[in-house]
Amino acid sequence: MTADQLNLRHLRATLAVIRHGSVSAAAAEVALSQPALTQGLAKLEAALGTSLFERRHDGMVVTEAGRIIGARVEAAAAFLQEGMRVLRRRQGARGFQRADLLLTMTQIRALVATAREGSFAGAARACGVSQPAIHGAIRDTERLCGLSLVERRGRGIVLTSAGARLARAGRLALGELGSALDEIAALGGERRGRIAIGAMPLARAWLLPTAIARHHAQAPDMRFDVAEGSHAELIEPLRDGEFDVLVGAIREPSPGPDVVQEALFDDRLAIFGRAGHPLAGTRPDVAELAQQPWLAPREGTPLRSRWEEIFTNAGVPLPAVRIECGSVMMLRGLMLEGNHLTLLSPDQLWLELRSGLLCEIAPAPAPAHRTIGLTTRAGWRPTEAQESFLATLRACSAGSALQERQ
């Protein structure tokens, strides 16, 4: 079972039973008959393969699985409620009604799939339903919200700002429900779990591959979904719930109060070139370095700021920038083809340094370093499996690629 196969009404009813401790009080809250609520609860327990309550003469006592599902459903409901509240506020509606309580999983699944696939046809294929079914679910959601969620652009479609906001709420809600399924499975002894990681340049060179390999040896059923990109490319997908964590250089100032940054280590930077570069072994000063052709980090990155500080702190004009590049593979190829220099971490080039293809021309003058760490959403609660991987990642970050291979 996946999160988007759960029945939202059954989940809301379960939350009401947890709050009230009885089926009768919960039935009144969610506007269901007691038999209907009891039947829905039984279907949910059958789907999860576990009991959520102990039935006693004096009421319903929640089990550990029930506590897990209750906490995650409450968090999912909060995302949907806030998402709908923002939409109603934008509309200028007064007398806000809990329209989020009327959302169905079919509607959430259709909107999230449409946002991901960029078309009704793609969403239909992803959900395994007909295109009219997706279109109908979107239109039902628009009537419920009182806002347009999708608009046509040429032959395609795009989400409106309201649609994107509600899709984000839906993704975050599905993430909470997915975590609930993993945590309940863990109660039964299944060592499964999933973590989606946004990998920035330094992290994907050594730190993340090492941490994933080590953790996979201990927890082979853990699923990893890793996507590469720059901080600018990854931060919004993190906020959208597409990633659980970003690994790489953290930002100062922080991207905002909705994310949390955790420092892992300070990365020592150095200046590199090809083996046999004219400056190799000469201990060049900053003025000499400024005369060389440079492969500069991209504008707006912490590494670019550190590169500029090398020259400004020494009172030397910045070298002319002809090539900006953030790809280590591209940087390596360019350095091997000429006398270009670049500023990087030794961890990003450990293989080339060990093989003798590249060499360190000079250590970067202080304070040329950057802080590598984790970025997560504020309020994100990792599952036990996810927290276990983060512990492995923290342990790996205590060393460096070169130190471990010397």
XYZ file of C-alpha atoms in Angstrom:
406
model
C 0.000 0.000 0.000
C 1.119 3.541 -0.747
C 0.108 6.739 1.003
C -2.146 7.907 -1.829
C -4.193 4.705 -1.575
C -5.370 5.530 1.928
C -8.902 6.813 2.507
C -8.828 10.350 3.917
C -12.251 10.049 5.496
C -11.239 6.905 7.337
C -8.062 8.627 8.529
C -10.010 11.638 9.807
C -12.433 9.304 11.580
C -9.515 7.492 13.216
C -8.148 10.798 14.469
C -11.548 11.620 15.951
C -11.673 8.261 17.756
C -8.211 8.934 19.192
C -9.335 12.342 20.448
C -12.594 11.190 21.994
C -11.784 7.620 22.979
C -15.141 6.402 21.727
C -16.806 5.605 18.420
C -20.058 7.403 19.244
C -18.410 10.750 19.991
C -16.142 10.419 16.978
C -19.084 9.573 14.693
C -20.853 12.769 15.718
C -17.732 14.836 14.976
C -17.155 13.463 11.469
C -20.843 13.209 10.546
C -20.856 9.440 10.082
C -23.104 6.804 11.568
C -21.488 4.564 14.168
C -21.756 1.482 11.901
C -20.183 3.402 8.995
C -17.327 4.641 11.178
C -16.746 1.174 12.641
C -16.692 -0.334 9.149
C -14.302 2.341 7.879
C -11.974 1.806 10.820
C -11.965 -1.949 10.194
C -11.073 -1.375 6.528
C -8.203 0.910 7.488
C -6.817 -1.599 10.003
C -7.079 -4.371 7.410
C -5.209 -2.259 4.878
C -2.478 -1.433 7.410
C -2.315 -5.012 8.676
C -2.463 -3.961 12.320
C -4.868 -2.883 15.059
C -5.078 0.794 15.822
C -7.187 0.380 18.964
C -7.881 -2.051 21.733
C -11.664 -2.406 22.052
C -12.672 -2.314 25.713
C -15.980 -2.019 27.511
C -15.063 1.490 28.662
C -13.896 2.782 25.273
C -11.197 2.607 22.620
C -7.567 2.526 23.749
C -5.069 3.537 21.094
C -2.226 1.137 20.271
C 1.335 2.111 19.316
C 0.366 1.843 15.649
C -2.625 4.033 16.397
C -0.413 6.651 18.022
C 1.818 6.659 14.947
C -1.041 7.029 12.489
C -2.700 9.638 14.697
C 0.370 11.881 14.901
C 1.081 11.657 11.175
C -2.560 12.169 10.146
C -2.728 15.214 12.393
C 0.360 16.646 10.697
C -1.027 15.841 7.233
C -4.338 17.479 8.106
C -2.499 20.589 9.306
C -0.737 20.901 5.935
C -4.026 20.620 4.049
C -5.799 23.017 6.390
C -3.070 25.641 6.091
C -2.921 25.212 2.329
C -6.649 25.761 2.024
C -6.580 28.670 4.468
C -3.971 30.458 2.352
C -6.101 29.981 -0.752
C -9.214 31.325 0.911
C -7.257 34.295 2.240
C -6.024 35.066 -1.273
C -9.585 34.904 -2.499
C -10.622 37.384 0.185
C -13.263 34.983 1.463
C -14.783 35.657 4.834
C -16.311 33.192 7.228
C -13.647 30.570 6.427
C -15.044 27.083 6.253
C -13.027 23.926 6.734
C -13.058 23.036 3.040
C -9.954 20.912 3.637
C -12.187 18.426 5.444
C -14.015 17.809 2.171
C -10.889 17.093 0.130
C -10.609 13.492 -1.007
C -7.506 11.449 -1.674
C -8.591 11.192 -5.311
C -8.481 14.973 -5.616
C -5.114 15.285 -3.864
C -3.608 12.498 -5.949
C -4.865 14.086 -9.185
C -3.518 17.551 -8.324
C -0.125 16.300 -7.150
C 0.250 14.106 -10.234
C -0.744 16.954 -12.549
C 1.812 19.224 -10.884
C 4.519 16.583 -11.282
C 3.702 15.465 -14.828
C 2.667 18.821 -16.282
C -0.347 17.456 -18.145
C -3.648 15.691 -17.560
C -2.505 12.861 -19.811
C 0.708 12.349 -17.857
C -1.156 12.528 -14.568
C -3.650 9.940 -15.809
C -0.839 7.547 -16.749
C 0.872 8.070 -13.395
C -2.342 7.438 -11.457
C -3.548 4.588 -13.636
C -6.894 6.244 -14.412
C -8.502 7.935 -17.399
C -7.716 11.485 -18.427
C -11.354 12.585 -17.867
C -11.105 11.228 -14.314
C -8.093 13.454 -13.611
C -9.759 16.430 -15.253
C -12.933 15.852 -13.229
C -11.030 15.559 -9.947
C -9.228 18.858 -10.628
C -12.481 20.614 -11.480
C -14.125 19.270 -8.301
C -11.218 20.632 -6.289
C -11.532 24.021 -7.994
C -15.232 24.190 -7.082
C -14.371 23.299 -3.509
C -11.668 25.968 -3.307
C -13.490 28.589 -5.315
C -10.301 29.224 -7.244
C -8.770 28.214 -10.565
C -5.965 25.703 -9.980
C -4.925 24.915 -13.560
C -4.770 27.060 -16.674
C -3.972 26.306 -20.285
C -0.779 27.625 -21.881
C -0.717 26.877 -25.586
C -1.130 23.139 -25.924
C -0.103 22.458 -22.365
C -1.252 23.323 -18.869
C 0.365 24.941 -15.859
C -0.716 25.240 -12.257
C -1.809 28.646 -11.066
C -0.191 30.043 -7.922
C -3.176 28.684 -5.985
C -2.795 25.274 -7.625
C 0.918 25.174 -6.836
C 0.236 26.096 -3.201
C -2.382 23.384 -2.769
C -0.218 20.833 -4.597
C 2.603 21.589 -2.141
C 0.229 21.011 0.775
C -0.862 17.736 -0.815
C 2.722 16.534 -1.302
C 3.618 17.351 2.284
C 0.503 15.583 3.540
C 1.305 12.490 1.460
C 4.849 12.576 2.840
C 3.512 12.398 6.393
C 1.239 9.495 5.521
C 4.091 7.690 3.781
C 6.188 8.073 6.927
C 3.314 6.604 8.938
C 3.281 3.511 6.723
C 7.039 3.078 7.151
C 6.839 3.481 10.929
C 3.990 1.005 11.242
C 5.889 -1.483 9.065
C 8.880 -1.078 11.396
C 6.696 -2.139 14.331
C 6.220 -5.446 12.535
C 9.953 -5.926 12.084
C 10.246 -4.623 8.507
C 13.469 -2.617 8.171
C 12.235 -0.563 5.281
C 12.159 3.171 4.792
C 12.741 5.858 2.211
C 14.613 9.129 2.119
C 14.723 11.630 -0.745
C 17.965 13.610 -0.880
C 18.947 16.708 -2.809
C 22.700 16.472 -3.404
C 24.767 19.588 -3.978
C 28.202 19.381 -5.656
C 30.495 18.549 -2.739
C 28.069 16.084 -1.168
C 27.803 13.942 -4.275
C 31.564 13.676 -4.747
C 32.322 11.595 -1.683
C 30.208 12.231 1.407
C 26.836 10.978 0.171
C 28.117 7.938 -1.790
C 30.117 6.836 1.237
C 27.266 7.347 3.703
C 24.708 5.614 1.475
C 27.000 2.644 0.814
C 27.755 2.180 4.504
C 24.136 2.525 5.545
C 22.909 0.219 2.785
C 25.217 -2.508 4.098
C 23.411 -2.294 7.444
C 19.878 -1.637 6.150
C 19.575 -3.131 2.635
C 15.816 -2.486 2.444
C 16.219 1.279 2.843
C 15.310 3.136 -0.362
C 17.291 6.175 -1.463
C 16.114 8.714 -4.013
C 18.969 11.102 -4.826
C 18.764 14.057 -7.215
C 21.647 16.360 -8.104
C 21.483 20.105 -8.400
C 22.543 23.462 -7.077
C 21.065 24.972 -3.933
C 18.910 27.273 -6.082
C 17.539 24.280 -7.982
C 16.851 22.162 -4.892
C 15.513 24.510 -2.225
C 11.975 24.892 -3.625
C 11.541 21.130 -4.199
C 12.585 20.698 -0.558
C 9.865 23.112 0.502
C 7.427 21.259 -1.758
C 8.153 17.972 -0.020
C 9.933 16.373 -2.981
C 13.096 16.066 -0.867
C 13.475 15.272 2.800
C 16.928 16.768 3.136
C 19.517 18.722 1.161
C 23.211 17.974 1.683
C 25.837 20.526 0.748
C 27.019 24.039 1.493
C 24.624 25.814 3.837
C 23.617 29.406 3.231
C 24.225 32.579 5.191
C 21.844 34.147 5.773
C 19.398 31.267 6.069
C 16.965 30.800 3.155
C 14.100 31.499 5.560
C 12.293 30.471 8.743
C 10.645 27.531 6.998
C 13.942 25.633 6.732
C 16.493 24.452 9.281
C 20.227 24.236 8.580
C 22.582 21.960 10.517
C 26.333 22.396 10.112
C 28.337 19.177 9.688
C 31.875 20.392 9.063
C 33.928 23.249 7.665
C 35.269 22.370 4.264
C 38.913 23.330 3.611
C 39.318 24.862 0.187
C 42.386 24.847 -2.028
C 43.469 25.929 -5.499
C 43.934 23.156 -8.049
C 45.349 22.715 -11.535
C 46.712 19.969 -13.740
C 49.804 18.028 -12.807
C 52.701 19.865 -14.439
C 51.020 23.265 -14.239
C 53.641 26.082 -14.404
C 52.785 27.127 -10.823
C 52.930 23.614 -9.368
C 55.408 23.493 -6.474
C 56.211 27.227 -6.619
C 54.153 28.552 -3.679
C 52.634 31.403 -5.722
C 51.324 34.549 -4.083
C 47.886 36.018 -4.758
C 49.193 38.416 -7.401
C 50.657 35.520 -9.378
C 47.434 33.534 -9.020
C 45.466 36.491 -10.376
C 47.443 36.306 -13.640
C 46.276 32.763 -14.378
C 43.165 31.716 -16.355
C 40.423 30.745 -13.900
C 37.422 28.466 -13.836
C 35.270 30.517 -11.475
C 32.414 29.189 -9.347
C 28.973 30.337 -10.400
C 27.630 33.689 -9.235
C 25.534 33.576 -6.050
C 27.173 30.488 -4.553
C 29.166 30.401 -1.292
C 32.158 29.101 -3.266
C 32.075 32.168 -5.533
C 32.166 34.416 -2.463
C 35.168 32.527 -1.077
C 36.940 32.792 -4.453
C 36.425 36.542 -4.627
C 37.677 36.957 -1.034
C 41.045 35.444 -1.999
C 41.760 38.504 -4.139
C 39.813 41.276 -2.406
C 41.342 40.448 0.983
C 44.811 40.762 -0.589
C 43.929 43.992 -2.366
C 44.366 42.363 -5.771
C 41.850 43.002 -8.593
C 39.644 40.058 -9.448
C 40.842 38.024 -12.436
C 38.726 38.295 -15.559
C 36.113 35.554 -15.567
C 35.687 33.841 -18.897
C 34.340 30.486 -17.730
C 31.868 29.948 -14.866
C 31.184 26.346 -13.986
C 29.751 24.304 -11.121
C 30.267 20.839 -12.590
C 33.262 18.993 -11.157
C 33.372 16.734 -14.203
C 33.553 19.745 -16.502
C 36.136 21.459 -14.286
C 38.344 18.392 -14.342
C 38.244 18.164 -18.129
C 39.029 21.850 -18.577
C 41.962 21.742 -16.160
C 43.442 18.713 -17.902
C 43.277 20.516 -21.259
C 45.132 23.676 -20.224
C 46.453 25.835 -17.414
C 43.166 26.810 -15.826
C 42.945 26.958 -12.051
C 39.889 26.471 -9.858
C 38.893 26.655 -6.197
C 37.436 23.469 -4.756
C 37.463 21.110 -1.829
C 40.063 18.283 -1.908
C 37.169 15.909 -1.253
C 35.669 16.766 -4.627
C 38.867 15.824 -6.488
C 40.260 13.051 -4.308
C 40.334 10.495 -7.122
C 42.085 12.826 -9.570
C 44.555 13.921 -6.890
C 45.321 10.357 -5.893
C 45.829 9.290 -9.503
C 48.167 12.230 -10.148
C 46.065 13.851 -12.860
C 45.575 17.026 -10.848
C 47.533 18.649 -8.059
C 47.078 21.253 -5.363
C 48.687 24.480 -6.554
C 48.270 26.332 -3.259
C 46.127 26.280 -0.140
C 43.426 28.913 -0.262
C 44.296 31.887 1.963
C 42.238 32.121 5.150
C 39.339 32.437 5.668
C 38.591 30.492 2.483
C 36.301 27.765 3.719
C 32.614 26.938 3.554
C 30.290 25.140 5.909
C 28.805 21.852 4.701
C 25.617 20.674 6.305
C 22.018 19.527 6.133
C 18.981 21.583 5.184
C 15.519 20.330 6.107
C 12.015 21.748 6.377
C 11.165 23.301 9.714
C 9.037 20.810 11.622
C 10.162 17.790 9.589
C 10.037 14.681 11.735
C 12.239 11.941 10.281
C 11.233 8.339 10.734
C 13.513 6.074 12.740
C 14.983 4.731 9.492
C 15.631 8.240 8.167
C 17.182 9.354 11.448
C 19.434 6.293 11.367
C 20.737 7.309 7.946
C 21.308 10.881 9.101
C 23.388 9.481 11.962
C 25.512 7.592 9.406
C 25.878 10.772 7.371
C 26.996 12.732 10.416
C 29.546 10.063 11.272
C 30.970 10.113 7.739
C 31.190 13.890 7.760
C 33.648 13.730 10.647
C 36.372 12.549 8.220
C 37.480 13.560 4.756
C 37.868 11.597 1.565
C 41.620 12.061 1.422
C 42.201 11.226 5.079
C 40.290 7.952 4.769
C 42.240 6.929 1.650
C 45.732 7.766 2.780
